[in-house]
Short mmCIF file of C-alpha atoms and ligand atoms in Angstrom, two decimals:
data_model
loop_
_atom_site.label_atom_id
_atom_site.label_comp_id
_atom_site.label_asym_id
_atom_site.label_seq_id
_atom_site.Cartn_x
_atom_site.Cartn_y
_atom_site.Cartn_z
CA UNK A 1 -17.48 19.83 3.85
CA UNK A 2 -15.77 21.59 6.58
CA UNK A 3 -12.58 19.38 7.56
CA UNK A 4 -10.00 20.05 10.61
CA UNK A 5 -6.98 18.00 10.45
CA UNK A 6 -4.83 17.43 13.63
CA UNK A 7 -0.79 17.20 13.27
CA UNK A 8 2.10 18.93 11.97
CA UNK A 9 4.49 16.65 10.26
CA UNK A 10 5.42 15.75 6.82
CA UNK A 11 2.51 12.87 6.49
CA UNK A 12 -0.03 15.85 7.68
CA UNK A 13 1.12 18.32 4.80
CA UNK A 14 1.10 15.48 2.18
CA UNK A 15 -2.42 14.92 3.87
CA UNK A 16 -3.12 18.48 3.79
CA UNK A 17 -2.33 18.82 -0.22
CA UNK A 18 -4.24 16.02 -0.85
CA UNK A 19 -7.74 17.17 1.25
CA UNK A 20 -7.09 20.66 -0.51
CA UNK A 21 -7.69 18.72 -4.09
CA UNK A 22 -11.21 17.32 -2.76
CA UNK A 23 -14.37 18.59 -4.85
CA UNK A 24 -15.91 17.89 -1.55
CA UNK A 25 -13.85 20.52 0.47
CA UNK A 26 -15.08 23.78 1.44
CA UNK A 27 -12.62 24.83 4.28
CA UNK A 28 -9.50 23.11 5.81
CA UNK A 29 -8.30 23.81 9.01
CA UNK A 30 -5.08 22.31 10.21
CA UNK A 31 -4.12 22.13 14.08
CA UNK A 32 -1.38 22.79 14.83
CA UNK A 33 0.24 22.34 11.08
CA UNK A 34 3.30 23.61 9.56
CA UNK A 35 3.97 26.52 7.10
CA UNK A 36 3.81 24.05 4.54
CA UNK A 37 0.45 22.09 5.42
CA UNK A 38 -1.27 25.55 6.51
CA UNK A 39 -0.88 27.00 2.75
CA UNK A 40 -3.21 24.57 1.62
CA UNK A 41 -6.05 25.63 4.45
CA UNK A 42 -6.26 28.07 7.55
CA UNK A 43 -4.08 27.51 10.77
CA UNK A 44 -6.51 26.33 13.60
CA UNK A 45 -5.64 28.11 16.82
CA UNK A 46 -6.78 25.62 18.85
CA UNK A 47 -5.48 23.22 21.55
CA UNK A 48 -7.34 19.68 20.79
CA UNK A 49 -6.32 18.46 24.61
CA UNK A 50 -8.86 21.39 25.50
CA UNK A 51 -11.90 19.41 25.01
CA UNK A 52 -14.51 22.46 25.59
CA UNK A 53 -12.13 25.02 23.48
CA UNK A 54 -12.10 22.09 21.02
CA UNK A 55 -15.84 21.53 20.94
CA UNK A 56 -16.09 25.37 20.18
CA UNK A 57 -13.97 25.42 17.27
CA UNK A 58 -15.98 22.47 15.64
CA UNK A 59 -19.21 24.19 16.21
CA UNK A 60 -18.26 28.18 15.42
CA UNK A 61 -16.55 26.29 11.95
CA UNK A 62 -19.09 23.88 11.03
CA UNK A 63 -16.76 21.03 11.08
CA UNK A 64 -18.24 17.63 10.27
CA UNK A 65 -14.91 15.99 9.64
CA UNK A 66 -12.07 15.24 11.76
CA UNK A 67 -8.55 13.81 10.53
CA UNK A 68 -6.17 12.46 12.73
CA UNK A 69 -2.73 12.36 11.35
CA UNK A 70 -0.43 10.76 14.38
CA UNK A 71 -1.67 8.25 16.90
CA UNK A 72 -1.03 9.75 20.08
CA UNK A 73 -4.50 12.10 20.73
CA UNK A 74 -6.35 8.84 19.14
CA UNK A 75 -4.50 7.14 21.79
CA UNK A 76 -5.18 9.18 24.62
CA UNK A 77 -8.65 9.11 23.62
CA UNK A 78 -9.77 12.09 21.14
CA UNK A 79 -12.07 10.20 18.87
CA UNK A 80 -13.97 8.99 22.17
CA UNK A 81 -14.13 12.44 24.02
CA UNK A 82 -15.51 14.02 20.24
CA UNK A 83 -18.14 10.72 19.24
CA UNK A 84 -19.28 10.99 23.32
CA UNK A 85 -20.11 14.66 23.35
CA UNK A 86 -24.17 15.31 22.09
CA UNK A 87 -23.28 18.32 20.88
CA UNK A 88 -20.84 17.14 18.46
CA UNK A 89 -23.22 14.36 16.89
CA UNK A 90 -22.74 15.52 13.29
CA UNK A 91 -18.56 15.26 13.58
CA UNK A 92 -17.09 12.11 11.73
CA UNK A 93 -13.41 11.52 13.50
CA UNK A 94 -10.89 9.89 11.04
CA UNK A 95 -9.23 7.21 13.50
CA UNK A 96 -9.95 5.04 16.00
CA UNK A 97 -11.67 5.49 19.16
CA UNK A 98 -9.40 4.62 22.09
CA UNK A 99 -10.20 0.80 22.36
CA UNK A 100 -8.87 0.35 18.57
CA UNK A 101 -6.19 2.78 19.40
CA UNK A 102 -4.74 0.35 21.48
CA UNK A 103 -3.36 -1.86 18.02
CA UNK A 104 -0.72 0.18 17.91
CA UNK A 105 -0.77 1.33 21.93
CA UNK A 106 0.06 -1.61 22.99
CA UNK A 107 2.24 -4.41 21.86
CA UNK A 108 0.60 -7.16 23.86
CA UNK A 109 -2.89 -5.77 22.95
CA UNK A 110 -1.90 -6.17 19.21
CA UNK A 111 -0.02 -9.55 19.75
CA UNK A 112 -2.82 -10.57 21.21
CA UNK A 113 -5.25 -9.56 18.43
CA UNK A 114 -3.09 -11.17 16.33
CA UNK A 115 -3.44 -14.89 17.88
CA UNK A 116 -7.11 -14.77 18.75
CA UNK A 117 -7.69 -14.12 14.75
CA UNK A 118 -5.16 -16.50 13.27
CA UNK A 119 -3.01 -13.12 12.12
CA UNK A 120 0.58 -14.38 10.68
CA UNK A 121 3.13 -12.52 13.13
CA UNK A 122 6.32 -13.69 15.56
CA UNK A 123 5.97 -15.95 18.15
CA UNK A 124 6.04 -13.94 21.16
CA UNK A 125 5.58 -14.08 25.50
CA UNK A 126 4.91 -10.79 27.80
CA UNK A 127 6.55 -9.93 31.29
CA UNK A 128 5.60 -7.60 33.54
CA UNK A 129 7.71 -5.37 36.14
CA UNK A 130 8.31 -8.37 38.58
CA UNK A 131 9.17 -10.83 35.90
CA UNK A 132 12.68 -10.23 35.14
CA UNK A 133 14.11 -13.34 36.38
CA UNK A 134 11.28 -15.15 34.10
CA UNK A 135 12.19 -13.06 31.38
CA UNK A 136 15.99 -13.31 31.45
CA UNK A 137 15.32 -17.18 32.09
CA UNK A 138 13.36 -16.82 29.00
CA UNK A 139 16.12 -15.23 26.94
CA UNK A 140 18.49 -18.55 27.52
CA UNK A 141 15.59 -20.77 25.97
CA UNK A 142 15.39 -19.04 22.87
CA UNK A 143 17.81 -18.63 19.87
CA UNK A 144 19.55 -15.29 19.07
CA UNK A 145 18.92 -12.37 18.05
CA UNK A 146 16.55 -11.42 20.79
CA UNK A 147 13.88 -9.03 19.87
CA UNK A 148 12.44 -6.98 22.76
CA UNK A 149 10.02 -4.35 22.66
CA UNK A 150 8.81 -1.96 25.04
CA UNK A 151 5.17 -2.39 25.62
CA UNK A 152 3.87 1.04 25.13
CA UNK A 153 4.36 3.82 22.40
CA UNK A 154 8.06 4.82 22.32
CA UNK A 155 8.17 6.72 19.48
CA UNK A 156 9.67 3.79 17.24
CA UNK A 157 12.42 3.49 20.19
CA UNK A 158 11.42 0.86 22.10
CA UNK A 159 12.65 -1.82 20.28
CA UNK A 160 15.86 -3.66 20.82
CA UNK A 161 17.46 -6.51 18.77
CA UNK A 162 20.76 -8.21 19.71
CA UNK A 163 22.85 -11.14 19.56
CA UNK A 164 24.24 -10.24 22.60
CA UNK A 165 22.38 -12.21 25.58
CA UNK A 166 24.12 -8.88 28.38
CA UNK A 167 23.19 -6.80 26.04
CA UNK A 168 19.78 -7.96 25.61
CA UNK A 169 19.71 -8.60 29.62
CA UNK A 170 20.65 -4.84 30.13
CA UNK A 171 17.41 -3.61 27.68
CA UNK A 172 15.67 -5.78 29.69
CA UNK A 173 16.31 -4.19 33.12
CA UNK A 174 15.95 -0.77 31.70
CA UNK A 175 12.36 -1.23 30.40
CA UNK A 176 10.98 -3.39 33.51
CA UNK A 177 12.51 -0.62 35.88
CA UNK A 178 10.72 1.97 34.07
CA UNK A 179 14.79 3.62 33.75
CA UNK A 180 14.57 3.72 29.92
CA UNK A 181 10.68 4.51 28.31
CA UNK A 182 8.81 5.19 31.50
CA UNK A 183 5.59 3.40 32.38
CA UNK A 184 5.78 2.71 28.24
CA UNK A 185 8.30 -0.24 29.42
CA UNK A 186 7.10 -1.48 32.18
CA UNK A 187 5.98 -4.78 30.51
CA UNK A 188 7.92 -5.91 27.99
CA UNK A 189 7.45 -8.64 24.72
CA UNK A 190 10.26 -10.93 23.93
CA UNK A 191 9.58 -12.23 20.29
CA UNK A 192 10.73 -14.17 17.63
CA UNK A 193 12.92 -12.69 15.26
CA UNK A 194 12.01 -12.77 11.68
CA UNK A 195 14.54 -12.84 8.68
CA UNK A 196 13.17 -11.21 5.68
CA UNK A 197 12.76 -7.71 4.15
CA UNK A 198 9.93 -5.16 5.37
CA UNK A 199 6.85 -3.54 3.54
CA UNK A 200 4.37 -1.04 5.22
CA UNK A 201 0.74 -1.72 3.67
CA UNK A 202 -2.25 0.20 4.70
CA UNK A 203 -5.58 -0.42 4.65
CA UNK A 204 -8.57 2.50 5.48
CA UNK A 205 -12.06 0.70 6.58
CA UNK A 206 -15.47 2.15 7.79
CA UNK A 207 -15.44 -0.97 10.26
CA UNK A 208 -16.73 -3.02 7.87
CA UNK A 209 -15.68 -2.73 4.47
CA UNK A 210 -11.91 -2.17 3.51
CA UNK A 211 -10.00 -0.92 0.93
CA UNK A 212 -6.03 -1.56 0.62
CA UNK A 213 -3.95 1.33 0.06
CA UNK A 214 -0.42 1.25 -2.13
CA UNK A 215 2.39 -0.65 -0.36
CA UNK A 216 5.41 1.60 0.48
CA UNK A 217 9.11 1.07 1.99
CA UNK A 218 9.78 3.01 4.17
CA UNK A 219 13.91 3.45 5.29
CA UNK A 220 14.39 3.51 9.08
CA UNK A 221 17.90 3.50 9.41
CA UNK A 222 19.69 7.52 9.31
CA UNK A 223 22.93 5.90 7.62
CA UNK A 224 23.19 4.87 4.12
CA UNK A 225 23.20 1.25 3.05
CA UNK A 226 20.36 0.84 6.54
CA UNK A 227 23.21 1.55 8.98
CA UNK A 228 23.20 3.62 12.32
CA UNK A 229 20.37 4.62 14.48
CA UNK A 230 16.34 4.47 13.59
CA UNK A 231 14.25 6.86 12.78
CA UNK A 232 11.30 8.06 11.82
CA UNK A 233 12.33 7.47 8.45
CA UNK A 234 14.50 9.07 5.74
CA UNK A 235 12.55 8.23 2.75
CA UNK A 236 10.33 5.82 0.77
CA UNK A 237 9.55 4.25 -2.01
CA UNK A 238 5.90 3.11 -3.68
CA UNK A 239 5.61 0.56 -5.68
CA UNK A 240 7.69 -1.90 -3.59
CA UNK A 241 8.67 -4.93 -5.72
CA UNK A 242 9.01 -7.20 -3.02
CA UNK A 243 5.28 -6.63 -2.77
CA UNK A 244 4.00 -8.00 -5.81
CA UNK A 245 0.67 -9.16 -6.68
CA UNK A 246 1.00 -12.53 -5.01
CA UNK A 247 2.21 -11.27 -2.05
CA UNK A 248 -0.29 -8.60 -1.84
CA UNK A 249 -3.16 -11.20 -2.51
CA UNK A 250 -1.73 -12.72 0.78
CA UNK A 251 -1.47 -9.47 2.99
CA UNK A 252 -4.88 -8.94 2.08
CA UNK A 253 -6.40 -12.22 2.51
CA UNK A 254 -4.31 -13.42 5.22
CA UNK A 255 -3.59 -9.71 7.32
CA UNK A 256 -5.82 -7.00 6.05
CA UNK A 257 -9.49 -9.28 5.96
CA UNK A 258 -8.63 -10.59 9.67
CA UNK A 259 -7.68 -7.78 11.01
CA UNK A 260 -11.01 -5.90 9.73
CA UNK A 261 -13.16 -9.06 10.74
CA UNK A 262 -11.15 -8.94 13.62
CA UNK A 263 -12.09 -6.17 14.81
CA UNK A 264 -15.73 -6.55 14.59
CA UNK A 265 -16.01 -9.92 16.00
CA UNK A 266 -14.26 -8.30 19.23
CA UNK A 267 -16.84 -5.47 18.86
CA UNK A 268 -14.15 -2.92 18.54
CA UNK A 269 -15.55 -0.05 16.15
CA UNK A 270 -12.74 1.03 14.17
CA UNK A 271 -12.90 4.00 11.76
CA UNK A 272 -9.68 5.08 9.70
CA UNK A 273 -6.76 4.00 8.37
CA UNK A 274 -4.77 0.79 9.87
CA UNK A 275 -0.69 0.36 8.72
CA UNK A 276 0.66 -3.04 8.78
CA UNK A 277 3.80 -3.19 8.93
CA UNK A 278 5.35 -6.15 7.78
CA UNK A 279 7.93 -8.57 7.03
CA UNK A 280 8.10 -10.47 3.57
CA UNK A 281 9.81 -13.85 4.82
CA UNK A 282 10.01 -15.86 1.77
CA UNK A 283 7.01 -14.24 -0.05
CA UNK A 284 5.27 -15.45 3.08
CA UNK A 285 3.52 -11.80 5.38
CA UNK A 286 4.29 -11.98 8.78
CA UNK A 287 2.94 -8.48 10.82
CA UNK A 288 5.66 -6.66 12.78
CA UNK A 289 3.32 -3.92 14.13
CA UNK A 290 0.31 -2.24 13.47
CA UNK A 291 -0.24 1.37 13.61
CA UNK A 292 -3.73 3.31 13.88
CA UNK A 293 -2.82 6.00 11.33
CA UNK A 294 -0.52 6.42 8.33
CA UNK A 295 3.30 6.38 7.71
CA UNK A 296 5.94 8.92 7.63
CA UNK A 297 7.20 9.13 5.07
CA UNK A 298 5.07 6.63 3.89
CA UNK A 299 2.59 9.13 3.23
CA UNK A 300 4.42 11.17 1.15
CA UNK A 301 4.63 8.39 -1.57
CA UNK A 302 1.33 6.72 -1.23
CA UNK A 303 -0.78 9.69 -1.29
CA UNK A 304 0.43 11.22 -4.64
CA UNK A 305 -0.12 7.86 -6.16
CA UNK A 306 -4.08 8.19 -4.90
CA UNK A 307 -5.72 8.73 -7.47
CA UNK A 308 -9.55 9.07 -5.83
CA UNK A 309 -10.50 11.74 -4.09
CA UNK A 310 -9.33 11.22 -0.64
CA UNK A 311 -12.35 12.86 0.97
CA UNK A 312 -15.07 10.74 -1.00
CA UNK A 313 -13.12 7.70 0.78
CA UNK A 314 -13.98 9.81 4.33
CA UNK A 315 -17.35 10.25 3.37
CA UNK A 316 -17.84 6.47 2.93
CA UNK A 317 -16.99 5.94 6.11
CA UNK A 318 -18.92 8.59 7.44
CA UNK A 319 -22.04 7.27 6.38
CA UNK A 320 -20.54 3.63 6.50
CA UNK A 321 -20.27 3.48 2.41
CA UNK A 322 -16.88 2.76 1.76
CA UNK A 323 -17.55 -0.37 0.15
CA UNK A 324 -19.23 1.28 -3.01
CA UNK A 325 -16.36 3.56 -3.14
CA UNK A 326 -13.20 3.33 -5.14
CA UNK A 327 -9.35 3.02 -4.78
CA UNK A 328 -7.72 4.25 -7.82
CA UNK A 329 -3.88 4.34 -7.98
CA UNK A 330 -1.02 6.09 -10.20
CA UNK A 331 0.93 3.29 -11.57
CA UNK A 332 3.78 5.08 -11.84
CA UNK A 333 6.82 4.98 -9.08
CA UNK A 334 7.23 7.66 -6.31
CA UNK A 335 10.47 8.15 -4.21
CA UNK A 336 10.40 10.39 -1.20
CA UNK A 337 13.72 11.64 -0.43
CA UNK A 338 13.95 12.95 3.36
CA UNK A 339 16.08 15.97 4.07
CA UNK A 340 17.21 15.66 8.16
CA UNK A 341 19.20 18.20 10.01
CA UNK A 342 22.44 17.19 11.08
CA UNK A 343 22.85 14.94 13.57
CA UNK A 344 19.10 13.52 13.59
CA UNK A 345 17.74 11.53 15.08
CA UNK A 346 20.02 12.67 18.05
CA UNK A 347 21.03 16.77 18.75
CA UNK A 348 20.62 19.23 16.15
CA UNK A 349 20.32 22.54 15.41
CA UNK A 350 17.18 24.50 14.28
CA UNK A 351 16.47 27.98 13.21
CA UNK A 352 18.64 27.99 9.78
CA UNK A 353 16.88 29.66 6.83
CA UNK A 354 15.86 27.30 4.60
CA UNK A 355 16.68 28.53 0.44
CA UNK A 356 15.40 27.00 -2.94
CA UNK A 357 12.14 24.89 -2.56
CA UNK A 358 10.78 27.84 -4.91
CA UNK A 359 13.10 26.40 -7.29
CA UNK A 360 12.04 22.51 -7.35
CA UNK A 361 10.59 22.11 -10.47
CA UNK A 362 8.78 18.73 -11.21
CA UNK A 363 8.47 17.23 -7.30
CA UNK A 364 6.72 17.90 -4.19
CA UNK A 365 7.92 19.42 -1.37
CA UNK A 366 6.29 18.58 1.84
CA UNK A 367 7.27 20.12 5.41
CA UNK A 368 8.03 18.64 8.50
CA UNK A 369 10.28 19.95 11.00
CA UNK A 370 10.15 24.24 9.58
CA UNK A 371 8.59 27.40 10.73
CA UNK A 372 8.63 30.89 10.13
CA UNK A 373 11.04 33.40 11.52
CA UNK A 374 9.21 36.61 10.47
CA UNK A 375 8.75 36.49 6.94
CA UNK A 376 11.72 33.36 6.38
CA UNK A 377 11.32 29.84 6.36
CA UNK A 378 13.93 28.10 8.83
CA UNK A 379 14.30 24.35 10.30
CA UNK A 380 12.52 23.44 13.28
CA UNK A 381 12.93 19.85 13.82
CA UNK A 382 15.40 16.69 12.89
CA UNK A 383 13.20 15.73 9.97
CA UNK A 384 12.94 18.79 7.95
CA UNK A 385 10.90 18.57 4.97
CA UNK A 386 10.66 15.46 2.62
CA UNK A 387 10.88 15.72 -1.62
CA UNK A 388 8.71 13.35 -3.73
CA UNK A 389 8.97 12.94 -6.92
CA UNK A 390 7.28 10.57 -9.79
CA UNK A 391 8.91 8.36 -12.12
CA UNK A 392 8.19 5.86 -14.82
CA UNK A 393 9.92 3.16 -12.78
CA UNK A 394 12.30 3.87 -9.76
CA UNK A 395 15.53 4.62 -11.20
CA UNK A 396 13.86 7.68 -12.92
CA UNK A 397 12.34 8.78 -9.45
CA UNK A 398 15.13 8.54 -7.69
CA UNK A 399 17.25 10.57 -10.51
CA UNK A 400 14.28 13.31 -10.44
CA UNK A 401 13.82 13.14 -6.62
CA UNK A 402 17.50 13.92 -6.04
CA UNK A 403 17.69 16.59 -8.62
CA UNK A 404 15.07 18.42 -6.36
CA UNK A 405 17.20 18.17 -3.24
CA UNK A 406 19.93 18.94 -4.55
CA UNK A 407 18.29 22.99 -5.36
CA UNK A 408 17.14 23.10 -1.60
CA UNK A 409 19.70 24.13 1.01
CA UNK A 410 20.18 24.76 4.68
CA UNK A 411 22.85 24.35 7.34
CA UNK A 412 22.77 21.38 8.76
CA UNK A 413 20.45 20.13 5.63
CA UNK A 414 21.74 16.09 5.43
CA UNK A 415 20.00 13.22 3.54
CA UNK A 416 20.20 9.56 3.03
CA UNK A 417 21.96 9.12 -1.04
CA UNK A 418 20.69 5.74 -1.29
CA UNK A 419 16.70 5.79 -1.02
CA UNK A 420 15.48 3.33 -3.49
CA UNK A 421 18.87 2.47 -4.84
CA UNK A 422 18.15 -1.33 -3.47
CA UNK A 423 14.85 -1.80 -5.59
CA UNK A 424 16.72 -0.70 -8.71
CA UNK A 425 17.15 -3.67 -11.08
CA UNK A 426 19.98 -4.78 -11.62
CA UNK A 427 21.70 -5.24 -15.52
CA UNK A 428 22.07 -8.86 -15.68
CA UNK A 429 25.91 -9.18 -16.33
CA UNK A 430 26.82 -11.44 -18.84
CA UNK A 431 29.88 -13.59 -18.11
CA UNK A 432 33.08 -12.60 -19.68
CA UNK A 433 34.10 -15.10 -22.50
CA UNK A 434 36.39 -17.28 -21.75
CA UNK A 435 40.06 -15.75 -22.74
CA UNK A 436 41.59 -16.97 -25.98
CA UNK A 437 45.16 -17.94 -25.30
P1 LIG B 1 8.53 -1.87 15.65
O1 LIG B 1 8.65 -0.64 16.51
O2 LIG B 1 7.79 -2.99 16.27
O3 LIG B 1 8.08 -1.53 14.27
O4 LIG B 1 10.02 -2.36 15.40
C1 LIG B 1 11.01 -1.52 14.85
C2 LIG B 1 11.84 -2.27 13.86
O5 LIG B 1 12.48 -3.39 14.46
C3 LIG B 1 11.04 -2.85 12.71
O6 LIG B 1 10.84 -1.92 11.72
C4 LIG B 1 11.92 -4.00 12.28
O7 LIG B 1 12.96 -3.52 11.45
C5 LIG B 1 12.52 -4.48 13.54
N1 LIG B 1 11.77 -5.61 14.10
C6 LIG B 1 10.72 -5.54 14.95
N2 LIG B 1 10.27 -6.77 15.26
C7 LIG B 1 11.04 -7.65 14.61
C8 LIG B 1 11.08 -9.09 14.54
N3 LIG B 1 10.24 -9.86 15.22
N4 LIG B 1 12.02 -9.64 13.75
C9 LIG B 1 12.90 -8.87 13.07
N5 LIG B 1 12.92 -7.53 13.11
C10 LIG B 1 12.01 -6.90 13.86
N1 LIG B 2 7.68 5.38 8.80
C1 LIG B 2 7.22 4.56 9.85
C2 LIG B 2 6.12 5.11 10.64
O1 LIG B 2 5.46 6.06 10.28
O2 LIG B 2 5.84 4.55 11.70
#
């Protein structure tokens, strides 16, 4: 099989490493990849928003496989423009067509998914542009912290929660006037907000059958202990406890079958992979959002732990098989350990020469934000490459993880120190005895 795989971050090299251990693979292209992604295939030097140079490359390469790594060209419609064309009948795209696209596309499109199939998530109501009065009338009514999201895809940054009814007045304005995300903002959801901690589970489906994926957590926050800004996220962690067995019975029976069945009752094809990202409130799932692809740095951890060969799992939804096909997962813990330039996810600097990943020994290192400067490797980005490693539970990870980073170095290079430090068990502590006077 002849495979082209569209995006350049650290989710597309771990996806890259993974299609490269495929029995099924005969070539990999990656468009536009990254030094690190393009080692395990051949750099496609082709622009994908070129529909006719696109439909070339497929045919001169014999493609029959398609895999979308971020959301935005499913989005905007590349799994449409390739299943449309007659020429490209033979091309399975890995992602939704632009209808199912719209689950992560559009807040209000997903919230209202979510009610229409019974789908545990916050309480919510939409404005448009000339609703501010309603929605600032709407704000008094209901109890602090206000949650309001931007509409449209943000990048992760169009969400604001505050206790602060100005401040939350002020986000308001700036997303109905179109001042702070564009058209992206230009209707806004005020929602409930939910007290609990967060897992990202993932699900891949042919349309009909599914099959869950490991459960990650993913760390949004660039500050130790979750403090400062979001961000794409500085590392993760797979298994989550939090997400036991009981609670994963739930996500599955209560998120991942409805979503699926969902889907197909509303006649919305839907090939690919589908993240839910949710909140554990009292063991209870609630969804958050849902995204039309995987996670970064999600990815990182879950893939390693896949065990199956991630192209047979393709193929069955190629020829609409997945359900004889099977899921078979690494038991062991992973911790991905991001490595950010300075100052991310604001200003930072790029073009530093990037020394050591030669020397990891026992972890993966996957690239994000890097590219070559003649024959060195420098930064190119504020995420700049992310370091998994395996353990036999996650205090070992995290030990081996950190080891790696520690042999990598750049200017600029600046990490979270606390990835999975809050899933560590603690010793119980006994109580002192009781002092003998
Ligand atoms: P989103 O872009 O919808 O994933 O939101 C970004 C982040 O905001 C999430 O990862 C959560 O940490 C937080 N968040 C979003 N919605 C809620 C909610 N209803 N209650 C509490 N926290 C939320
Ligand atoms: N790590 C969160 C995301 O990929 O959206």
């Amino acid at each position: 099989m002849n495979v082209l795989l569209i995006g350049s971050g650290g989710r597309e090299h771990a996806m890259a490493w993974k299609i490269a251990q495929s029995t099924l693979l005969d070539a990999l292209y990656v468009a536009p990849g990254n030094p690190g992604s393009i080692r395990h295939g051949r750099p496609a030097n082709v622009d994908i928003s070129n529909h006719k140079a696109l439909r070339a490359f497929l045919l001169e390469k014999k493609i029959t496989m398609v895999v979308v790594g971020p959301e935005q060209p499913l989005v905007e419609g590349l799994h449409d423009r390739i299943a449309d064309d007659p020429l490209l009948k033979g091309v399975t795209v890995i992602g939704p067509r632009q209808q199912g696209a719209q689950l992560e596309g559009s807040k209000e499109f997903a919230k209202e998914f979510m009610f229409r199939h019974n789908i545990p998530t916050a309480a919510h109501r939409s404005f448009g542009k000339d609703e501010l009065s309603a929605a600032v009338e709407h704000l008094q009514k209901v109890a602090a912290p206000y949650v309001i999201k931007a509409d449209g895809l943000a990048s992760g940054k169009g969400v604001v929660i505050t206790s602060d009814i100005k401040e939350a007045e002020r986000a308001l304005k700036g997303m109905l006037s179109g001042k702070s995300f564009g058209a992206a903002g230009e209707k806004v959801v005020i929602e409930q907000f939910l007290k609990g901690t967060e897992v990202s589970a993932f699900l891949i489906t042919d349309g009909d059958a599914f099959k869950m994926l490991p459960a990650a957590r993913d760390y949004k926050r660039v500050g130790n202990g979750d403090t400062g800004p979001n961000t794409g996220g500085m590392g993760a962690v797979s298994p989550v406890p939090m997400a036991d067995k009981d609670f994963m019975q739930k996500v599955h029976d209560r998120v991942a079958a409805p979503t699926v069945r969902g889907l197909r009752e509303d006649g919305i094809p839907y090939q690919g992979f589908i993240f839910m990202g949710l909140m554990n409130v009292n063991g209870e799932p609630y969804v958050i959002e849902y995204n039309v692809r995987l996670g970064d740095p999600e990815t990182q951890v879950v893939l390693p732990r896949l065990r199956s060969d991630l192209l047979d799992l393709f193929e069955g939804i190629a020829s609409g098989t997945l359900s004889e096909r099977h899921v078979d997962v690494d038991d062991r813990t992973a911790v991905s350990v991001v490595l950010a330039n300075d100052g991310y996810p604001g200003d930072h600097v790029s073009g530093k020469p990037i020394t050591g990943i030669d020397l990891v020994k026992d972890a993966y290192v996957f690239q994000a934000g890097t590219a070559m400067k003649g024959e060195r490797l420098v930064t190119a980005g504020g995420r700049v490459l992310s370091v998994t490693a395996f353990g036999k539970d996650v205090e070992h990870a995290i030990t081996k993880a950190y080891l790696a980073t520690n042999v990598i170095n750049y200017e600029g290079k600046m990490c979270r120190s606390d990835i999975g430090h809050d899933l560590v068990r603690k010793p119980t502590v006994k109580a002192p005895a009781a002092q003998q006077a």
